[in-house]
């Protein structure tokens, strides 16, 4: 099982953690919500939990709880600019469908 991060996402995370003055990486998971069933959740992590599965790439840590890992296996975390918008993008090969508003997905 693996989760990867692009250089662009790693640069963004590194800059943000530097501005915050603390942090060990990002915590990526899924939650049950929306019309398709699951939504990504992403937050900056200040510490590693004992149960976290840790992936590293381009100098940052991605922390994932074991319950979310089956839904995220193979996912690439990217940071993109599209027009005036910018944000994290999840490229998940397990994703089979996404709701019309783009908030939730199913595997």
mmCIF file of C-alpha atoms in Angstrom:
data_model
loop_
_atom_site.group_PDB
_atom_site.id
_atom_site.type_symbol
_atom_site.label_atom_id
_atom_site.label_comp_id
_atom_site.label_asym_id
_atom_site.label_seq_id
_atom_site.Cartn_x
_atom_site.Cartn_y
_atom_site.Cartn_z
ATOM 1 C CA UNK A 1 0.000 0.000 0.000
ATOM 2 C CA UNK A 2 1.211 3.483 -0.756
ATOM 3 C CA UNK A 3 0.246 7.138 -0.848
ATOM 4 C CA UNK A 4 2.466 9.615 -2.691
ATOM 5 C CA UNK A 5 2.904 13.374 -2.827
ATOM 6 C CA UNK A 6 3.988 15.599 -5.711
ATOM 7 C CA UNK A 7 6.789 18.137 -5.430
ATOM 8 C CA UNK A 8 4.221 20.957 -5.689
ATOM 9 C CA UNK A 9 2.208 19.597 -2.749
ATOM 10 C CA UNK A 10 5.359 19.011 -0.701
ATOM 11 C CA UNK A 11 6.532 22.593 -1.318
ATOM 12 C CA UNK A 12 3.157 23.955 -0.207
ATOM 13 C CA UNK A 13 3.100 21.807 2.940
ATOM 14 C CA UNK A 14 6.691 22.733 3.826
ATOM 15 C CA UNK A 15 5.966 26.463 3.400
ATOM 16 C CA UNK A 16 2.804 26.265 5.494
ATOM 17 C CA UNK A 17 4.436 24.293 8.313
ATOM 18 C CA UNK A 18 7.280 26.800 8.314
ATOM 19 C CA UNK A 19 4.781 29.696 8.630
ATOM 20 C CA UNK A 20 2.931 27.877 11.441
ATOM 21 C CA UNK A 21 6.172 27.284 13.275
ATOM 22 C CA UNK A 22 5.249 23.684 14.108
ATOM 23 C CA UNK A 23 4.060 20.466 12.492
ATOM 24 C CA UNK A 24 5.301 17.048 11.437
ATOM 25 C CA UNK A 25 3.357 16.725 8.174
ATOM 26 C CA UNK A 26 -0.206 16.298 6.956
ATOM 27 C CA UNK A 27 -2.886 13.896 8.107
ATOM 28 C CA UNK A 28 -4.950 12.473 5.252
ATOM 29 C CA UNK A 29 -8.106 10.458 5.792
ATOM 30 C CA UNK A 30 -11.681 9.887 4.698
ATOM 31 C CA UNK A 31 -14.973 10.555 6.435
ATOM 32 C CA UNK A 32 -18.491 9.368 5.730
ATOM 33 C CA UNK A 33 -20.487 12.234 4.249
ATOM 34 C CA UNK A 34 -22.144 13.634 1.140
ATOM 35 C CA UNK A 35 -24.262 12.033 -1.529
ATOM 36 C CA UNK A 36 -21.559 9.622 -2.731
ATOM 37 C CA UNK A 37 -20.571 8.372 0.712
ATOM 38 C CA UNK A 38 -16.966 9.467 1.414
ATOM 39 C CA UNK A 39 -15.035 12.734 1.518
ATOM 40 C CA UNK A 40 -11.350 13.437 1.883
ATOM 41 C CA UNK A 41 -10.134 15.148 5.016
ATOM 42 C CA UNK A 42 -6.753 16.818 5.187
ATOM 43 C CA UNK A 43 -5.204 18.682 8.091
ATOM 44 C CA UNK A 44 -1.780 19.646 9.315
ATOM 45 C CA UNK A 45 -0.488 17.312 12.015
ATOM 46 C CA UNK A 46 1.546 18.412 15.004
ATOM 47 C CA UNK A 47 2.326 14.912 16.207
ATOM 48 C CA UNK A 48 2.328 11.317 15.033
ATOM 49 C CA UNK A 49 -0.291 9.047 16.633
ATOM 50 C CA UNK A 50 0.843 5.505 17.533
ATOM 51 C CA UNK A 51 -1.605 3.954 15.047
ATOM 52 C CA UNK A 52 -0.674 6.235 12.109
ATOM 53 C CA UNK A 53 0.676 4.688 8.923
ATOM 54 C CA UNK A 54 3.429 7.002 7.672
ATOM 55 C CA UNK A 55 4.418 7.666 4.066
ATOM 56 C CA UNK A 56 7.188 10.082 3.153
ATOM 57 C CA UNK A 57 7.903 11.935 -0.051
ATOM 58 C CA UNK A 58 9.872 15.019 -1.049
ATOM 59 C CA UNK A 59 10.759 15.710 2.579
ATOM 60 C CA UNK A 60 7.279 15.586 4.129
ATOM 61 C CA UNK A 61 5.292 12.995 6.058
ATOM 62 C CA UNK A 62 1.771 11.901 5.153
ATOM 63 C CA UNK A 63 0.010 10.352 8.167
ATOM 64 C CA UNK A 64 -2.963 8.070 7.576
ATOM 65 C CA UNK A 65 -5.178 6.296 10.072
ATOM 66 C CA UNK A 66 -5.468 2.542 9.399
ATOM 67 C CA UNK A 67 -9.245 2.707 8.758
ATOM 68 C CA UNK A 68 -8.783 5.204 5.903
ATOM 69 C CA UNK A 69 -5.863 3.419 4.241
ATOM 70 C CA UNK A 70 -7.914 0.918 2.162
ATOM 71 C CA UNK A 71 -9.786 3.848 0.559
ATOM 72 C CA UNK A 72 -6.594 5.844 -0.089
ATOM 73 C CA UNK A 73 -4.205 3.175 -1.357
ATOM 74 C CA UNK A 74 -2.496 4.453 -4.509
ATOM 75 C CA UNK A 75 -3.609 8.068 -4.009
ATOM 76 C CA UNK A 76 -1.358 10.915 -5.111
ATOM 77 C CA UNK A 77 -1.676 14.209 -3.234
ATOM 78 C CA UNK A 78 -1.033 17.209 -5.478
ATOM 79 C CA UNK A 79 -1.308 20.982 -5.116
ATOM 80 C CA UNK A 80 -2.649 22.731 -8.228
ATOM 81 C CA UNK A 81 -3.562 26.171 -9.482
ATOM 82 C CA UNK A 82 -6.559 26.343 -11.814
ATOM 83 C CA UNK A 83 -7.313 29.895 -12.872
ATOM 84 C CA UNK A 84 -7.690 31.963 -9.723
ATOM 85 C CA UNK A 85 -8.185 28.899 -7.523
ATOM 86 C CA UNK A 86 -5.552 26.785 -5.869
ATOM 87 C CA UNK A 87 -5.737 23.805 -3.573
ATOM 88 C CA UNK A 88 -4.953 20.199 -2.919
ATOM 89 C CA UNK A 89 -6.088 17.631 -5.472
ATOM 90 C CA UNK A 90 -6.461 13.918 -4.789
ATOM 91 C CA UNK A 91 -5.723 11.494 -7.611
ATOM 92 C CA UNK A 92 -7.193 8.266 -6.297
ATOM 93 C CA UNK A 93 -7.250 5.220 -8.604
ATOM 94 C CA UNK A 94 -9.813 3.548 -6.310
ATOM 95 C CA UNK A 95 -12.335 6.361 -6.844
ATOM 96 C CA UNK A 96 -15.190 5.024 -8.983
ATOM 97 C CA UNK A 97 -17.624 7.936 -8.880
ATOM 98 C CA UNK A 98 -17.849 11.506 -7.613
ATOM 99 C CA UNK A 99 -20.948 13.503 -6.729
ATOM 100 C CA UNK A 100 -21.957 16.429 -8.922
ATOM 101 C CA UNK A 101 -20.729 19.062 -6.475
ATOM 102 C CA UNK A 102 -17.336 17.330 -6.206
ATOM 103 C CA UNK A 103 -17.428 17.102 -2.416
ATOM 104 C CA UNK A 104 -17.766 13.345 -2.002
ATOM 105 C CA UNK A 105 -16.773 10.148 -3.783
ATOM 106 C CA UNK A 106 -17.212 6.390 -3.677
ATOM 107 C CA UNK A 107 -14.852 3.494 -4.223
#
